[in-house]
mmCIF file of C-alpha atoms and ligand atoms in Angstrom:
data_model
loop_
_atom_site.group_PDB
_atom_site.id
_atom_site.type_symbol
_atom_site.label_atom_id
_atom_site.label_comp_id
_atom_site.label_asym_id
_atom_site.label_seq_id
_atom_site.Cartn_x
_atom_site.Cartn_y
_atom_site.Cartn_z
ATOM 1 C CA UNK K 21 -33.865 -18.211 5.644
ATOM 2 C CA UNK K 22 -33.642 -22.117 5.576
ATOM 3 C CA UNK K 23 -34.991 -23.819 2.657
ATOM 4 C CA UNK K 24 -35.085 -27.690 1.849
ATOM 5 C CA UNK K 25 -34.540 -28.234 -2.012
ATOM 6 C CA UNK K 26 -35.552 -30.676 -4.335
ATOM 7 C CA UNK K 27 -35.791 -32.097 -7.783
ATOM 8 C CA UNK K 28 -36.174 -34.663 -10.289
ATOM 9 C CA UNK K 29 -34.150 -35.644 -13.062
ATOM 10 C CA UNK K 30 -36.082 -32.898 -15.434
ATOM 11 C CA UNK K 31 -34.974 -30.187 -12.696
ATOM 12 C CA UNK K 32 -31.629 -31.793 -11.727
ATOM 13 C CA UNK K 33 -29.427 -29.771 -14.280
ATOM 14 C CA UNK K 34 -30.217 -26.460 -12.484
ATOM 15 C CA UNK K 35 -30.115 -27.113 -8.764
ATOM 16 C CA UNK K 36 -27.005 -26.620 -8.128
ATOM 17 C CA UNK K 37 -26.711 -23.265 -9.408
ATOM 18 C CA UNK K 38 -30.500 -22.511 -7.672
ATOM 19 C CA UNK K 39 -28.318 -23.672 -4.285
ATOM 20 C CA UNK K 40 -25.136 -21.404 -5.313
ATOM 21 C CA UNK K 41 -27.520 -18.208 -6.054
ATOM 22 C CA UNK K 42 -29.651 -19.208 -2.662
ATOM 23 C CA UNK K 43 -26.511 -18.784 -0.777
ATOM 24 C CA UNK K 44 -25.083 -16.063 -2.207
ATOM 25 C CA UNK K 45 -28.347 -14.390 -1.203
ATOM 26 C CA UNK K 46 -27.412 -15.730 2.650
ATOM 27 C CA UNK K 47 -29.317 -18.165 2.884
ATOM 28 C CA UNK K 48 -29.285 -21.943 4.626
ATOM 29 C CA UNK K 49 -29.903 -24.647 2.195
ATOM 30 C CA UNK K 50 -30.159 -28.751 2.562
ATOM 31 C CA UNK K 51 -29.920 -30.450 -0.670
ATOM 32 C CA UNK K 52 -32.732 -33.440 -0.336
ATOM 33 C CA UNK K 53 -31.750 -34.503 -3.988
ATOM 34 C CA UNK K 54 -32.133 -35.781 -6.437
ATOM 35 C CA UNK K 55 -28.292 -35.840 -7.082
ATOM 36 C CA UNK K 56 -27.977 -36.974 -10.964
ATOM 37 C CA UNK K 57 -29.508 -36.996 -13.791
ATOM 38 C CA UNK K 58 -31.435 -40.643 -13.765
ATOM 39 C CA UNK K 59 -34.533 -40.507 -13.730
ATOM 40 C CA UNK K 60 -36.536 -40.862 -10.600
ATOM 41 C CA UNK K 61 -40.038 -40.462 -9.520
ATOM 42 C CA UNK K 62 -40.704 -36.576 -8.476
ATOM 43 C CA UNK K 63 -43.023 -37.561 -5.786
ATOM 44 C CA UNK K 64 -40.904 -38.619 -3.563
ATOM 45 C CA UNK K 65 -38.551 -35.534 -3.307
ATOM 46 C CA UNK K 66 -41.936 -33.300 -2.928
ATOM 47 C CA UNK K 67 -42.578 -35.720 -0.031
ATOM 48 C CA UNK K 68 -39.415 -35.081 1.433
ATOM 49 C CA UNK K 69 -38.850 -31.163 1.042
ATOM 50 C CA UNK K 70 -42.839 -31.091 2.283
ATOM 51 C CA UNK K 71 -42.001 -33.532 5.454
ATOM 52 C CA UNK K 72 -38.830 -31.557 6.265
ATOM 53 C CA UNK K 73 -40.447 -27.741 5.964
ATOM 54 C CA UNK K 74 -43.303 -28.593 8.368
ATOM 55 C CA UNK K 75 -41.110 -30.449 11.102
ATOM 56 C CA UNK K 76 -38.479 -26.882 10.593
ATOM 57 C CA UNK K 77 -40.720 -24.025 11.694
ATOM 58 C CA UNK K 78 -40.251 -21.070 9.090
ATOM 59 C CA UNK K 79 -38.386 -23.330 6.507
ATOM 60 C CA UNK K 80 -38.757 -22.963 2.977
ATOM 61 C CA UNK K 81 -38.776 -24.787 0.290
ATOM 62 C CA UNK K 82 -37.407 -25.254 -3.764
ATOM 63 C CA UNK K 83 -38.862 -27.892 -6.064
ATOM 64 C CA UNK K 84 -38.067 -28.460 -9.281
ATOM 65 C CA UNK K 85 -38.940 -30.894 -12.280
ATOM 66 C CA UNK K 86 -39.504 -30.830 -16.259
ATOM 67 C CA UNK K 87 -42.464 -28.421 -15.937
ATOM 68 C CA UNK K 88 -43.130 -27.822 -11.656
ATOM 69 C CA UNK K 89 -46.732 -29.161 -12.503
ATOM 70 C CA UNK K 90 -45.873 -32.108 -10.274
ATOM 71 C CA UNK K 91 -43.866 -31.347 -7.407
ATOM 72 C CA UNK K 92 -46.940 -28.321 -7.215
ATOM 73 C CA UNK K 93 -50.145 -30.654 -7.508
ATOM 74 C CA UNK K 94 -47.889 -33.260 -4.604
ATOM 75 C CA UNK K 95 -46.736 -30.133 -1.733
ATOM 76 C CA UNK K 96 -50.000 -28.560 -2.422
ATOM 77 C CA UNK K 97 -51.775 -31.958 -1.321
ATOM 78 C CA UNK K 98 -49.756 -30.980 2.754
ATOM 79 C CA UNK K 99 -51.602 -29.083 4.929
ATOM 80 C CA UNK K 100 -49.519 -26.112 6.224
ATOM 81 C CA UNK K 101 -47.572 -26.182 2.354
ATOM 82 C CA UNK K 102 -48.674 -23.538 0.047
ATOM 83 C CA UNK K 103 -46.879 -24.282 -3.338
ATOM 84 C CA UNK K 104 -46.144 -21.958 -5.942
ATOM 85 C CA UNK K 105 -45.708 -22.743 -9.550
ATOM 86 C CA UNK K 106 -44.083 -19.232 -11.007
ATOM 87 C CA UNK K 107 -42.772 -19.176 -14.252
ATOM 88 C CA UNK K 108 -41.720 -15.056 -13.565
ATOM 89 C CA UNK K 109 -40.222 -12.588 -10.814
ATOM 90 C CA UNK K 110 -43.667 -10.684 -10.549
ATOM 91 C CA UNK K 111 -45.646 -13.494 -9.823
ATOM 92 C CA UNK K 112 -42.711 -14.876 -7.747
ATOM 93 C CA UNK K 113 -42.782 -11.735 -5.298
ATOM 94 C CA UNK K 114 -46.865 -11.619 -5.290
ATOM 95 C CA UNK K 115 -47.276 -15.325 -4.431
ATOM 96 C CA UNK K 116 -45.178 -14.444 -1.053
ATOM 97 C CA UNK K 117 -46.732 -11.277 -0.611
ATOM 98 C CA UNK K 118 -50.731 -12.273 -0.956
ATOM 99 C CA UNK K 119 -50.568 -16.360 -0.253
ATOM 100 C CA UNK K 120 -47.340 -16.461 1.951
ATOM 101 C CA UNK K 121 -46.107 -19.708 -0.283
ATOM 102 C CA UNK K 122 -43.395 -21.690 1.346
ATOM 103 C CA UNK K 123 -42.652 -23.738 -1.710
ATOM 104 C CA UNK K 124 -41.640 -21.744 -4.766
ATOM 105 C CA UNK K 125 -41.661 -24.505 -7.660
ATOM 106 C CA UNK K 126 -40.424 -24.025 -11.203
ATOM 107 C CA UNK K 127 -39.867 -26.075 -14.100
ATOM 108 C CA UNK K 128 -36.653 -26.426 -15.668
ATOM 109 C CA UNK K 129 -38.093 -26.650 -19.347
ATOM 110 C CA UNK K 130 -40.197 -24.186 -18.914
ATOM 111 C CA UNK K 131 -37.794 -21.253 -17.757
ATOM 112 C CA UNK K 132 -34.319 -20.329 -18.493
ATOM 113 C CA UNK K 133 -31.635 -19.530 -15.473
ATOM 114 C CA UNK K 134 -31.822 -15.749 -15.619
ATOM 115 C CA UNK K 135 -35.450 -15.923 -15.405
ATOM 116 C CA UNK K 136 -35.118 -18.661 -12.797
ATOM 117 C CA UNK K 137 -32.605 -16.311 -10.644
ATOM 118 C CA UNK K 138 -34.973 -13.634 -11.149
ATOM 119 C CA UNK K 139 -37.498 -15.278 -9.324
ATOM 120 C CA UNK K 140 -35.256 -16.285 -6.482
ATOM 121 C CA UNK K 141 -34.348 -13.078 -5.726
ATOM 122 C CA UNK K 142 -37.850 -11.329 -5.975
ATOM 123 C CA UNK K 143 -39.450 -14.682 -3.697
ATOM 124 C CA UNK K 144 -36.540 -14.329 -1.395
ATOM 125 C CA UNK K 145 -37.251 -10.281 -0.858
ATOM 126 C CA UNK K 146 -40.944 -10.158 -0.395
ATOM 127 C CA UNK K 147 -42.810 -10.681 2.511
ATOM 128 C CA UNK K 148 -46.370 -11.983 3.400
ATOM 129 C CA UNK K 149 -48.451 -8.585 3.823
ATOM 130 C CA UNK K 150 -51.057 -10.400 6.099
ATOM 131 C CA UNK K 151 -53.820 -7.514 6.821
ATOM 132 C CA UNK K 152 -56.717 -9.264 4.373
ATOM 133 C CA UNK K 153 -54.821 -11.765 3.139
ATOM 134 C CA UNK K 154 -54.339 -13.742 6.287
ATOM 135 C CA UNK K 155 -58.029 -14.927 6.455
ATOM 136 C CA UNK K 156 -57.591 -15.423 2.720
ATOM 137 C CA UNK K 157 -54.827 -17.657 3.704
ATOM 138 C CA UNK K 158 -56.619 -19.554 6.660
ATOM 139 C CA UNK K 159 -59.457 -20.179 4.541
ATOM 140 C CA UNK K 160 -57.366 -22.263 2.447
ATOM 141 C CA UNK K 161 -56.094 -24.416 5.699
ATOM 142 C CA UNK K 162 -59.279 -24.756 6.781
ATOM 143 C CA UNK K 163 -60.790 -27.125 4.128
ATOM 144 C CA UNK K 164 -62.761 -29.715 5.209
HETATM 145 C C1 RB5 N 29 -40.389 -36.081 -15.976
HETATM 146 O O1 RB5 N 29 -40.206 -36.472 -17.291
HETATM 147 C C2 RB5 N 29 -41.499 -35.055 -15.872
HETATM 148 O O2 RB5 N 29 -42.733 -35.674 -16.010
HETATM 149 C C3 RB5 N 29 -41.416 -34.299 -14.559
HETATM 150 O O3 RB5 N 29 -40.169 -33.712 -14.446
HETATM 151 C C4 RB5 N 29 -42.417 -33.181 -14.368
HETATM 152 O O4 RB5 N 29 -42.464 -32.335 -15.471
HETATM 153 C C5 RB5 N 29 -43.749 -33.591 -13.909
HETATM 154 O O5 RB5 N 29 -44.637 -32.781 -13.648
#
């Protein structure tokens, strides 16, 4: 898979670990940054992963901050991005399974890395189930 990760300072510590377990699991990754730890606006990285997932048909995406409450409420404001804030493996794999999410988001003060590369692996192996859940799905897209 291709994914498009990002973060803030408060989720800069872990990315590039997040990228080396991504790999390992053979997967394509472009690092949209942030790339220390000086604090920036987490906004603007949402903005970016979200822009470059929907111009890269069946991209993914990785956002990360202090908590993942922002990067969630700013990809989940894209039509076409369905972000998910996990903070465990079984939510991880059901959130790709029932709501096909593109953007897994997690916060770095909020989990620890072997619950972090828990959740990698469990969003990276499931797959959307569609059957009743696609209508569920379009009904979110088609807000009006
Ligand atoms: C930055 O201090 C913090 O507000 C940010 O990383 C995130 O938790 C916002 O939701």
């Amino acid at each position: 898979m291709k994914f498009f990760i990002g973060c803030d300072h408060g989720g800069y510590s872990v990315k590039s670990k997040v990228i080396q377990i991504l790999e390992s699991l053979g997967n394509e990754v472009k690092d949209l940054g942030t790339h220390s730890n000086q604090s920036v606006d987490y906004p603007d990285y949402a903005h970016k992963v979200c822009k470059s997932i929907l111009s890269t048909p069946g991209s993914n995406g990785i956002l990360i901050c202090g908590t993942g409450i922002g990067m969630s409420i700013t990809a989940n404001r894209y039509k076409g991005i369905r972000a998910a804030l996990c903070t465990d493996s079984y939510t991880a794999s059901i959130t790709k399974q029932h709501n096909n999410s593109n953007v897994l988001c997690f916060g770095q003060r909020v989990v620890g890395m072997g619950v972090i590369e828990d959740m990698l692996r469990a969003w990276c192996k499931s797959e959307f189930e569609a059957g009743r859940h696609q209508a569920r799905v379009e009904k979110i897209e088609n807000i009006t």
